[in-house]
Amino acid sequence: MAKNNRRAYLFIAPFVIVFLIFNIYPIFLTFYYSLTNYSGMGGIANAEFVGISNYVRLVTDTYFYEAFLNTIQIWGFNFVVQMLIALGLALLFSDIRLKLRGVSIFRALFYLPNIITIASVALLFNILLDWNHGALNQMLLSLGLIDSPINWLNSPAYAQSAVALIGAWMWFGNSFIILLAGISGISRDYYEAALIDGANWWKSFTNITLPQLKPILLYVLITSIIGGLQLFDLPMLLTDTRGAPQGSLNTMVLYLYNQAFRYNNFGYGATLAYGLFIITVIFSAITFRTMYRREVR
Amino acid sequence: MKKISVAKTFIYIALVLLVVICFIPFYMMIINATRTNSEILQGFTVIPGAAIFENYQTLISYMDVWRGFTNSLIVAVSVTILNAYFSALTAFALVVYDFKWKNVIFVTFLVMMMVPGQLGLIGLYDLSEALGMLDTYWPLIIPAIAAPFTVFFFRQYLITTMPMSLLEAGRIDGASEIHMFHRIVLPILMPAIATMGIFTFIGSWNNYITPLVILRSPELFTLPVMMGALRGSPVASNLGAMYLGIAISVVPIMIAFLFLSRYIINSISSGAVKG
Amino acid sequence: MKKLLLLTVLSILFVLGACSSQEKADLVVTSFTDELQEPINKFEELHDVNVDLQIIPTENYTTTLRPALESGEGAPDVFTGEIVYLKDWIEQDYWANLSTDPYNVDAWEDDYMDYVWDLGKNSAGEVRAVSWQTTPGGIYYRRSIAEEVLGTDDPDEVGEMFSTMDGLMDVGEKMKEHNYRLFPDEGSIQPYTNGQDPQPWVNENNELVMTEARLSYFDYAKELRDKQYTALAPAWSPAWYESFVGPISYNVGWDELDEDAEDADKTEVFAVSLPTWGLNSVLKEEAEETSGDWAVTNGPTPYFQGGTWIGMYKDSENKDLAWEFIQMLVHDEEFLTEWVTETTGDVLSYLPVTTKISEDFSEEYLGGQNHYKFFLEEAQKIDASTITKYDQQIGELFGTEVGNYVEGNVTKEEALEEFYNQVENAFPEVTVPE
């Protein structure tokens, strides 16, 4: 085992070198920028060192809190809808009494929106949801479901819901597949024993399926949180790229992008990156703790 | 029994309805891609129009979507291959050998897996500028060599599936270590590589923010950046051409997926349970 | 396995390499519209070269091009700049200094309108960019509709009706009675709010300047919307372009439209505020069907909007060719005369040509009107001192907030406060009122 360790260095060298240069160094560089008023133009040499004043601004920045809340709201709504559909489908398809057919076809069809470029989806819904001339309103009007067009992308509630639901539409297939795989992995014996004990469907769901599924649910939760906190493409391209209507689609990463690359506040953009990082760490820590507690039991 | 078959009928109807709802946006997109701007503004119909060729001319005169397709493919395939190969190599070293810093590296991985990609974005931009790599694919591709999550996944996979005796036997036969990596370890890892490869490919294919920041020349644009650039471009005055542009970015990948779906979805299922 | 992998990696790297070093054009020109395509075609013919025009949409133009200019990576040889960020760019070291040898453009100064020339000069007095056009604005309207509703299509008479805000609103009312709409959207009124008292967005003390005139945009925009004088077709949207061609769908629900249902969900737009270049790049380009049915006249106040300046990148390796191209575009009498009279109708700031053609210009698209004369007079009223480097971003932020107010999402006070907060957030160095 301990042999050949010089080769080991050689084998991990590409990883370590690239990791240091393209991962670690940019992170430190970003941290350094967060202590300056660098505009991103004319080289860092022209920037002033401003100490922690960017961080002072961060903790008092209402737009940052707003962006945080927007992100959480959109993610939360998206996650609930996505999981309800995915879990419902997974339960249906794994039910031993129903024995539904066509699993692989449905899995494929439901998964399909996942592989499509989010930027394309955002652009598509940007024109589908247009107030006066969007296909959705046109269709609802001609079906008589509404009397007047709804200005979807002008109302913060509708716009946030739209992002959440588009996200749910894109990603429920992925969760469904993962949950279905998880449920299929639960031993049949449990259910048969429960059946003999006369347990009803709900009892076996709460007493067997859910506890057995917990690790998978947590996995889905963690990946969803980390992805959700980085929400960017969809809110950016769905409206005016600045988070309209009324800043309701201004997510944390979109705010970071606009500060750094639209308004040329590299220094503050870098600070926002660290704000995002801290929030991600807090959320991940909470989830990891929950996971750890489960293992102790 | 009867109750169940009635229930099943309802469930099938509901499922088909769900599929229909899922596909309505694509349906609208494809129909409108064949209609003229003024037809689209007048209202939605379920029958296609006849303007697909004009729309294509409008679109292609401004933006070569196929070029974006090729570009995205180049980037995503390179990323996927580099990611798989070097992650496997690193995981192999971590599992098979003992060396100084091994634990340090491993712990660093665990920490780095939590770091959002955007943390280093501004730094990466400036680094690329310093290295003369702005407006090239290098900053999009090279970082794929160092992907902690993939290494972590491969490491777990190797620990559970690789018999050390196989390597010992190889050593006795005088095989070099790198040779054994290619001949023994990579084949064993193949299922894991396929799973992570799919995720990596989709991730790179969809990546918007990094190429948005790094690329400038329209002929280098990847598909997502091209889609972003379509807004506010001359094409945007013609909805039919817009729909067509989006459709071109979407439909080929849908078709490719339908061919590979069984394979892809099985990989995801198995990946989920193991991960 | 190994060989296969290696081969794949190598071949991909090769493709990559090939892509980054593909056959180069002799000259790369970057701009935000396709208006340079024609001059480029001509130039290619004349010099037997290959010029690549890269178009980056206005929306992303500065964010995309700026890093390239900063770093030199992927920078073009020649690039244009819009008036709204021109001020900023000429102070950066992006465009080459044209006042030096071998260009010595200072000798050209008398050939151009003063303000156009001066805007291309940085604070050190070096000319970094030049322009061929001047961009006063007016109101373009449909002659047939004017005839039907107002009883005349004469630009002077219509201009008389448009000469005050009240007059404009009166026309709006008349249009509405005939199921026409005065403007496609509320943005068409903005030039005449700020035009009452032109001030820079940010003054020399880095203070945001808010004037009564600017504030009146809130009220006028709201009035237009509430009285239904607009067709709800936001500027630059597909519906906006479509509104110059014929009737567009109009369904607002909350409005108790005339019950003779037939055309109640359709309306046609009468007029739009656009500057000189709108004729070429908006109307002629997107509304061929209504050619000849248009005319242009004054609004309540003069204004100007946009304007493209051009220069060559300081580190371009093709400076000779770049210089040839720029000379042709802004200082070639023969070319400019032909370009303007035969196709675009764009209004030049290059005096040797304007004096020659302005007297008897007749623009077919505008029903034979001599818009040149009108716009050259309007150009005299341009005061370029109000331009700042903040104009684009602050203008966008302001427009968004006015939009929120017009939609009824927020009160005027809330919109204004949000605007100030947004400005402060984007530009920490700017002080906002109170």
Coordinates of C-alpha atoms in Angstrom, one line a residue, chain A residues 28-254:
Chain A
F28 CA -8.0 34.2 -2.7
L29 CA -7.8 36.7 -5.4
T30 CA -11.6 37.3 -5.0
F31 CA -11.0 37.7 -1.3
Y32 CA -8.3 40.3 -1.9
Y33 CA -10.6 42.2 -4.3
S34 CA -13.3 42.2 -1.7
L35 CA -11.0 44.4 0.4
T36 CA -10.6 47.0 -2.4
N37 CA -12.7 49.3 -4.4
Y38 CA -11.4 47.7 -7.6
S39 CA -13.6 48.6 -10.6
G40 CA -12.4 45.7 -12.7
M41 CA -10.9 48.2 -15.1
G42 CA -7.4 49.5 -15.5
G43 CA -5.8 46.8 -13.3
I44 CA -5.8 46.2 -9.6
A45 CA -2.9 48.6 -9.2
N46 CA -5.3 51.5 -9.6
A47 CA -7.6 50.3 -6.9
E48 CA -7.5 51.4 -3.3
F49 CA -7.4 49.2 -0.3
V50 CA -10.5 49.9 1.7
G51 CA -10.3 47.3 4.5
I52 CA -13.6 45.8 5.5
S53 CA -15.8 48.6 4.3
N54 CA -17.3 46.4 1.6
Y55 CA -18.3 43.9 4.3
V56 CA -19.8 46.7 6.3
R57 CA -21.8 47.6 3.3
L58 CA -22.8 44.0 2.8
V59 CA -24.4 43.5 6.2
T60 CA -26.3 46.8 5.8
D61 CA -27.2 46.2 2.1
T62 CA -31.0 45.8 1.9
Y63 CA -30.6 44.7 -1.7
F64 CA -28.5 41.8 -0.6
Y65 CA -31.1 40.7 2.0
E66 CA -33.7 41.1 -0.6
A67 CA -31.7 39.0 -3.1
F68 CA -31.3 36.4 -0.3
L69 CA -35.0 36.3 0.4
N70 CA -35.9 36.2 -3.3
T71 CA -33.6 33.3 -3.8
I72 CA -34.9 31.4 -0.8
Q73 CA -38.6 32.1 -1.7
I74 CA -38.1 30.9 -5.3
W75 CA -36.1 27.9 -4.2
G76 CA -38.6 26.9 -1.4
F77 CA -41.6 27.1 -3.6
N78 CA -39.8 25.3 -6.4
F79 CA -38.6 22.5 -4.0
V80 CA -42.0 21.9 -2.5
V81 CA -43.7 21.6 -5.9
Q82 CA -40.9 19.6 -7.4
M83 CA -40.8 17.1 -4.5
L84 CA -44.5 16.7 -4.3
I85 CA -44.8 15.7 -7.9
A86 CA -41.6 13.6 -7.9
L87 CA -42.5 11.8 -4.7
G88 CA -46.1 11.2 -5.9
L89 CA -44.9 9.8 -9.1
A90 CA -42.2 7.7 -7.5
L91 CA -44.8 6.2 -5.1
L92 CA -47.2 5.4 -7.9
F93 CA -44.6 3.7 -10.0
S94 CA -43.2 1.7 -7.2
D95 CA -46.6 0.5 -5.8
I96 CA -46.6 -3.2 -5.7
R97 CA -50.3 -3.4 -6.1
L98 CA -50.7 -1.1 -9.1
K99 CA -47.8 -2.5 -11.1
L100 CA -47.9 0.4 -13.6
R101 CA -46.3 -0.2 -16.9
G102 CA -44.2 2.1 -19.1
V103 CA -41.9 3.2 -16.4
S104 CA -39.0 3.8 -18.7
I105 CA -41.0 5.8 -21.2
F106 CA -42.4 8.1 -18.5
R107 CA -39.0 8.4 -16.8
A108 CA -37.5 9.5 -20.1
L109 CA -40.3 12.0 -20.9
F110 CA -40.3 13.5 -17.5
Y111 CA -36.6 13.8 -17.4
L112 CA -36.3 15.4 -20.8
P113 CA -36.6 19.1 -19.8
N114 CA -33.5 18.6 -17.6
I115 CA -31.1 18.4 -20.5
I116 CA -32.3 21.5 -22.2
T117 CA -30.2 24.7 -21.9
I118 CA -31.7 26.8 -19.1
A119 CA -30.9 29.9 -21.1
S120 CA -33.1 28.6 -23.9
V121 CA -35.9 27.8 -21.5
A122 CA -35.7 31.3 -19.9
L123 CA -35.8 32.9 -23.3
L124 CA -38.7 30.7 -24.4
F125 CA -40.8 31.7 -21.4
N126 CA -39.8 35.3 -21.7
I127 CA -41.7 35.4 -25.0
L128 CA -44.4 32.8 -24.0
L129 CA -45.3 34.9 -20.9
D130 CA -45.4 38.2 -22.7
W131 CA -48.4 40.3 -21.5
N132 CA -50.1 41.3 -24.7
H133 CA -48.7 39.0 -27.3
G134 CA -47.5 36.0 -25.4
A135 CA -48.7 32.6 -26.5
L136 CA -49.8 31.6 -23.0
N137 CA -52.2 34.5 -22.6
Q138 CA -53.4 34.1 -26.2
M139 CA -54.2 30.5 -25.5
L140 CA -55.9 31.2 -22.1
L141 CA -57.9 33.9 -23.7
S142 CA -59.0 31.8 -26.6
L143 CA -60.0 29.0 -24.3
G144 CA -62.0 31.5 -22.3
L145 CA -60.1 30.8 -19.1
I146 CA -59.3 34.5 -18.6
D147 CA -61.1 37.6 -19.8
S148 CA -58.0 39.9 -20.0
P149 CA -54.4 39.1 -20.5
I150 CA -52.4 38.6 -17.3
N151 CA -49.2 40.6 -17.0
W152 CA -47.3 37.7 -15.6
L153 CA -43.8 39.2 -15.7
N154 CA -45.0 42.5 -14.2
S155 CA -46.1 41.1 -10.8
P156 CA -43.5 40.0 -8.3
A157 CA -45.6 37.1 -7.1
Y158 CA -46.3 35.8 -10.5
A159 CA -42.8 36.3 -11.7
Q160 CA -41.3 34.4 -8.7
S161 CA -43.9 31.7 -9.0
A162 CA -43.1 31.5 -12.7
V163 CA -39.4 30.9 -12.0
A164 CA -40.2 28.4 -9.3
L165 CA -42.6 26.5 -11.5
I166 CA -40.4 26.5 -14.5
G167 CA -37.7 25.1 -12.3
A168 CA -40.1 22.5 -11.0
W169 CA -41.1 21.6 -14.5
M170 CA -37.4 21.2 -15.5
W171 CA -36.2 19.3 -12.5
F172 CA -39.0 17.2 -11.1
G173 CA -38.1 14.4 -13.5
N174 CA -34.6 14.2 -12.1
S175 CA -35.9 14.0 -8.5
F176 CA -38.5 11.5 -9.6
I177 CA -35.8 9.2 -11.0
I178 CA -33.7 9.4 -8.0
L179 CA -36.5 8.8 -5.6
L180 CA -37.9 6.0 -7.6
A181 CA -34.4 4.4 -7.5
G182 CA -34.3 4.9 -3.8
I183 CA -37.8 3.4 -3.2
S184 CA -37.0 0.4 -5.5
G185 CA -33.9 -0.2 -3.3
I186 CA -36.0 -0.7 -0.2
S187 CA -36.4 -4.4 0.5
R188 CA -39.8 -5.9 -0.3
D189 CA -39.7 -7.9 2.9
Y190 CA -40.5 -4.8 4.9
Y191 CA -43.7 -4.2 3.0
E192 CA -44.8 -7.8 3.0
A193 CA -44.3 -8.0 6.7
A194 CA -46.3 -4.8 7.1
L195 CA -49.0 -6.2 4.9
I196 CA -49.2 -9.3 7.1
D197 CA -49.4 -7.1 10.2
G198 CA -52.4 -5.4 8.5
A199 CA -50.8 -2.0 8.0
N200 CA -52.6 0.2 5.6
W201 CA -50.9 2.2 2.8
W202 CA -50.4 5.3 4.9
K203 CA -48.8 3.3 7.8
S204 CA -46.3 1.6 5.5
F205 CA -45.5 4.9 3.8
T206 CA -44.8 6.7 7.1
N207 CA -43.2 3.8 8.9
I208 CA -41.2 2.2 6.1
T209 CA -40.8 4.3 2.9
L210 CA -40.1 7.6 4.5
P211 CA -37.5 6.5 7.0
Q212 CA -35.8 4.2 4.5
L213 CA -35.8 7.0 1.9
K214 CA -34.3 9.6 4.3
P215 CA -30.7 9.5 3.0
I216 CA -31.9 9.9 -0.6
L217 CA -34.2 12.7 0.4
L218 CA -31.3 14.4 2.1
Y219 CA -29.2 14.0 -0.9
V220 CA -31.8 15.6 -3.1
L221 CA -32.3 18.3 -0.6
I222 CA -28.6 19.2 -0.4
T223 CA -28.0 19.2 -4.1
S224 CA -31.2 21.3 -4.5
I225 CA -30.1 23.8 -1.9
I226 CA -26.7 24.3 -3.3
G227 CA -28.1 24.6 -6.8
G228 CA -31.0 26.8 -5.7
L229 CA -28.7 29.3 -4.0
Q230 CA -26.9 29.7 -7.2
L231 CA -30.0 30.4 -9.3
F232 CA -29.0 32.7 -12.1
D233 CA -29.8 31.9 -15.7
L234 CA -33.5 31.6 -15.3
P235 CA -34.2 34.9 -13.4
M236 CA -31.7 36.8 -15.5
L237 CA -33.0 35.9 -18.9
L238 CA -36.7 35.7 -18.0
T239 CA -37.0 39.4 -17.6
D240 CA -34.8 42.4 -18.0
T241 CA -31.5 40.8 -16.8
R242 CA -31.7 43.1 -13.7
G243 CA -34.3 41.2 -11.8
A244 CA -37.5 42.9 -12.8
P245 CA -40.3 43.1 -11.8
Q246 CA -39.4 45.3 -8.9
G247 CA -36.3 43.4 -8.1
S248 CA -38.3 40.3 -7.3
L249 CA -36.1 38.1 -9.5
N250 CA -32.9 39.6 -8.3
T251 CA -31.2 36.5 -6.9
M252 CA -27.9 36.5 -5.1
V253 CA -25.8 35.4 -8.1
L254 CA -27.6 37.8 -10.4

